[in-house]
Every structure is written in structure tokens, then in C-alpha cells.
C-alpha atoms as one frame of an Amber mdcrd trajectory, in Angstrom:
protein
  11.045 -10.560   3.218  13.963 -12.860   2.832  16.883 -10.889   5.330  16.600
  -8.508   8.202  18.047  -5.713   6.239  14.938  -3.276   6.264  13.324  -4.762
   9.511  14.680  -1.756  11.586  13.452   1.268   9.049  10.087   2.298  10.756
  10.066   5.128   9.834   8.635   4.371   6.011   5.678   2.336   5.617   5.940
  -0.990   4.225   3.697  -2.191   1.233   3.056  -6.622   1.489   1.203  -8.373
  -0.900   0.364 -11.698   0.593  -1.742 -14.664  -0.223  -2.629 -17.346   2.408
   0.668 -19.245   2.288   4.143 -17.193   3.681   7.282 -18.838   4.832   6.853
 -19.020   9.163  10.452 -16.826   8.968   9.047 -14.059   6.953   6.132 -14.047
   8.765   8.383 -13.819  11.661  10.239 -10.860  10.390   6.640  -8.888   9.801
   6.036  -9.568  13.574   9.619  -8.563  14.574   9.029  -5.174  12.344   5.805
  -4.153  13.898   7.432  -4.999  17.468   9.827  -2.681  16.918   7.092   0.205
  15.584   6.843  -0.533  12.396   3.847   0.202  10.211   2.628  -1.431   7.197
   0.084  -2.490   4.731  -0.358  -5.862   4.069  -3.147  -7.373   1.337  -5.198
  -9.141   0.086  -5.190 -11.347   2.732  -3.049 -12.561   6.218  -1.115 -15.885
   5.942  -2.970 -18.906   7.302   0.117 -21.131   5.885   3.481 -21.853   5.398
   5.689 -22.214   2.013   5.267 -26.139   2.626   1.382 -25.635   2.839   1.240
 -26.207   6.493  -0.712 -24.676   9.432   1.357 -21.377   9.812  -0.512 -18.625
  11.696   2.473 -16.535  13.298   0.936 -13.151  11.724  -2.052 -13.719  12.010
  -2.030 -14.716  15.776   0.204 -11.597  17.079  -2.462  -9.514  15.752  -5.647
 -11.478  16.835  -6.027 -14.287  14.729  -8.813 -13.277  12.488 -10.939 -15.627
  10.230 -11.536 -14.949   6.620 -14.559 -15.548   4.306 -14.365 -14.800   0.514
 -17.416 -11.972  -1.073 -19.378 -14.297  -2.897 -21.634 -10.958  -3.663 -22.009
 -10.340  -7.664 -21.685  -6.715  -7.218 -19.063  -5.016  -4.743 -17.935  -1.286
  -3.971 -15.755  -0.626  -1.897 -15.663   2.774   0.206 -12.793   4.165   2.520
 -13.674   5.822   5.586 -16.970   6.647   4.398 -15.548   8.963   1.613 -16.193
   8.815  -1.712 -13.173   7.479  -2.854 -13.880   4.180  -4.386 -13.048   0.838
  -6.736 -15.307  -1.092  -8.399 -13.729  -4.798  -8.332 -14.922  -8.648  -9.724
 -16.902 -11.056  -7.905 -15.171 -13.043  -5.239 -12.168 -10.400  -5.094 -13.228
  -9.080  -1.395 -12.155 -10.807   1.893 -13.805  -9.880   5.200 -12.474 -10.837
   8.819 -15.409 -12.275  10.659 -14.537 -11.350  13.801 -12.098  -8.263  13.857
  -9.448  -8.462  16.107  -9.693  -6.414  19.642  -9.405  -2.406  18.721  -9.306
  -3.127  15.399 -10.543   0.406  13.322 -12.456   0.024  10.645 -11.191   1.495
   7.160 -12.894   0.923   4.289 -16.365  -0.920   3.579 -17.909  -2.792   1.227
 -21.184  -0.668   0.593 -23.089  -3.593  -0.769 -22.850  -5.810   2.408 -21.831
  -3.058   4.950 -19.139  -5.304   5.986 -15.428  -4.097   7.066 -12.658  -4.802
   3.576  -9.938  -2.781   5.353  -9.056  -2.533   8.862  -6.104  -1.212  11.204
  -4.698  -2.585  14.642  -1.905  -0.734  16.627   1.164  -2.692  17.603   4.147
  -2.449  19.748   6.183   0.678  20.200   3.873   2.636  18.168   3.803   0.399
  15.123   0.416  -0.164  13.187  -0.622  -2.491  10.813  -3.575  -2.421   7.678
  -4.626  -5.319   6.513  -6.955  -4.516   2.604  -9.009  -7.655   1.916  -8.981
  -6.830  -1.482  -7.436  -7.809  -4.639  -7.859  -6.316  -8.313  -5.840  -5.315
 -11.165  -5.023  -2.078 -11.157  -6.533  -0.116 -14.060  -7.874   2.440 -12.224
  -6.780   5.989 -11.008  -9.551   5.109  -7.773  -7.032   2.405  -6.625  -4.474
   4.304  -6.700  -6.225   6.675  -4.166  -7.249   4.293  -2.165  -3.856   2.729
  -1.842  -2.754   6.579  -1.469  -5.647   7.221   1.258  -4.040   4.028   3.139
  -0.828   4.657   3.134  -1.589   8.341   4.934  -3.017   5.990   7.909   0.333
   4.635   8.741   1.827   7.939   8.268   3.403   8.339   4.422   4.705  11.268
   3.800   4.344  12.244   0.068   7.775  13.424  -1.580   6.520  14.250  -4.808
   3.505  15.523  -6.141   2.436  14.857  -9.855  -0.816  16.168 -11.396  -0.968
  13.634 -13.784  -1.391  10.288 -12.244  -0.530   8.897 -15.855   2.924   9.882
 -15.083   5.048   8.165 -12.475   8.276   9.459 -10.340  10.830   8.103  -8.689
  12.820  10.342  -6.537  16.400   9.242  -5.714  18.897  10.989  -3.345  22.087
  11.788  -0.695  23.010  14.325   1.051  24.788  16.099  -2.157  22.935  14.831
  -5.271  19.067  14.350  -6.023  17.751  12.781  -9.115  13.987  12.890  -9.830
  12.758  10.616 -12.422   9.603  11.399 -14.158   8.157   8.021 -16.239   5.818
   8.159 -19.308   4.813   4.354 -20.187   2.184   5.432 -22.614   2.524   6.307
 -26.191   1.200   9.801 -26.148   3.547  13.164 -24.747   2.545  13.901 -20.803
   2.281  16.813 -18.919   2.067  18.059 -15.232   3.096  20.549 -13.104   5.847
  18.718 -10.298   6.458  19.197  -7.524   8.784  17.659  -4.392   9.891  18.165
  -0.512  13.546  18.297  -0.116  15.302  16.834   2.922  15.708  19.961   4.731
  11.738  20.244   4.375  11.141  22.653   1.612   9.112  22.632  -0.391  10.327
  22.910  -4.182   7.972  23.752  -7.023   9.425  22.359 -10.811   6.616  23.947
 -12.290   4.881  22.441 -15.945   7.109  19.246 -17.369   6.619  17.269 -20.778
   7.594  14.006 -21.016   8.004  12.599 -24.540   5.989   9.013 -25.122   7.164
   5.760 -23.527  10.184   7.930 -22.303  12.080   8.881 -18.723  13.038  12.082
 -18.271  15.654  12.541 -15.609  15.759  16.061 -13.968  18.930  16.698 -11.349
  16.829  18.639  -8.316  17.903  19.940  -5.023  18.344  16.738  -2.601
């Protein structure tokens, strides 16, 4: 969030993690994004602050200036869109905005309260932004659907497809050379069937793939 170098990529979805306190130029630069149609995710919360602890509500303000209250429930769920994809987290790890902003769409709930934990506002030029008013260590193949579930609101398009969530990928590319990276952190062999859209749209099918324990495998695919 320090430079303008990635400001003018809309067209991939933007992941923020932000606590109450961002610098009034970053904050700046997340407005100047969505302006310009940018979409993003942004949790657990929206910056009230700036890096010096003062009043800094530049974010917060463009979108409708929300106000935030902390769960204080003992038990929380969260639900997205109704569906049964969900996270169990601690007390006091759920924010709500109390009110939403104008046209704001709910996204997920928490189903012990009934009160909105995600919501989405539209933007400028097309741009749209989720705001997740949740935090939680991730230890959990649920968050990683949820996050998943998210991201297809603001329009991700999934590269690669792994049927082993235990397994991550990285897929690196240009116009003459592809390298997809398949990454094994635990200390047991993985396996999963892989597979990947090229640029031109195709759809490429590795088939089954073994990666040794805390390994990377590196396979040279079709960009």
C-alpha cells in the first residue's frame, strides 16, 4: 500500500488486512483504486485512524462511514450467503457495522445474533468493495472457502484447481514460459489431481501429482 504501482490493475481482486489504524495516504490509494473500478476485500475491520493514532476516516467515509461494535457473544458462527459454508471463531473475533452503509449487500451472517459479519458496496466505474468483520487464525479448510466464496463476489477467476487443499500452488507465467509450483509444507507425501486455465482460456488437465513431504515440486506447463 506504500506506491501507486498496482493501483491501476482492476482487473484482479485485491486481498487488505487492516486494523483500525492505516496511514491517510494508503487509505487514499484504496479510495483512488476503487475510483478507478477496482475491487477488493478488505478485513477485519475499516480504518478509523491514522499511523500517528489520529482521527483518519478517508476509507471509511467514501464508502459510508460505518460504525463498528466488537461480538461480545461467547459462541459465534458465521454463515455466507445463507450457505452452509462456515467458521467457527473465538469470542470477541466478530465486528458488525451498525448501520450499513446505503446499498450495502449483505454477505455473510453471524447465525447466533443474525447480524451482518460481511458486507459489499459498489463503487465507481464498476469497482466493489467487501469489507469481512472477522478475524481468526486460519486452521481451517472452512476459511479457506469462505475467503474462496468472497473472492468469487468481486469476480476471481480461479487459475488452478487443487483437490487437496493441503497442497498449495503458485502459478507463474509470460507469454512463452509457465511455471506451476505445487507446495507440500507438511511432513507426510501429498496427492491431487491438478489442474489450470491457460492464457488463451483452456483448460489444461495435469492429472494425479505427488509431492514428496515439506517439498516444492516445480512442473514447466503451457503458459
Amino acid at each position: 500500500l506504500d506506491s501507486d504501482a498496482w493501483i491501476d490493475d482492476v482487473g484482479t481482486p485485491v486481498f487488505i488486512a487492516a486494523s483500525d489504524s492505516m496511514a491517510r495516504a494508503q487509505q487514499e490509494r484504496i479510495v483512488r483504486f476503487l475510483q478507478r473500478g477496482g475491487r477488493t476485500l478488505i478485513a477485519p475491520l475499516l480504518p478509523r485512524l491514522d499511523e500517528a493514532l489520529f482521527p483518519c476516516t478517508v476509507l471509511a467515509d467514501f464508502i459510508g462511514a460505518p460504525s463498528w461494535h466488537r461480538s461480545r457473544e461467547a459462541v459465534t458462527r458465521v454463515a455466507v450467503w445463507g450457505r452452509r459454508r462456515t467458521t467457527n471463531v473465538l469470542k470477541n473475533d466478530l465486528f458488525y457495522a451498525d448501520p450499513l452503509p446505503s446499498g450495502a449487500e449483505v454477505c455473510a451472517v453471524d447465525e447466533t445474533t443474525g447480524r451482518s459479519v460481511a458486507w459489499q458496496v459498489s463503487t465507481e466505474n464498476g469497482g466493489s468493495l467487501v469489507v469481512l468483520g472477522l478475524a481468526w487464525d486460519h486452521r481451517k479448510h472452512e476459511q479457506s472457502e469462505m475467503l474462496l466464496a468472497l473472492s468469487k463476489r468481486l469476480g476471481l477467476k480461479r487459475r488452478v484447481t487443487c483437490t487437496n487443499p493441503s497442497i498449495w500452488t503458485a502459478l507463474l507465467h509470460t507469454r512463452d514460459r509457465g511455471l506451476l509450483f505445487l507446495i507440500n509444507l507438511f511432513t507426510a507425501p501429498m496427492q491431487a489431481e491438478i489442474s489450470y486455465i491457460a492464457i488463451n482460456g483452456s483448460h489444461v488437465d495435469l492429472g494425479p501429482q505427488s509431492v514428496a513431504p515439506m517439498s516444492v515440486q516445480t512442473l514447466e506447463v503451457i503458459p
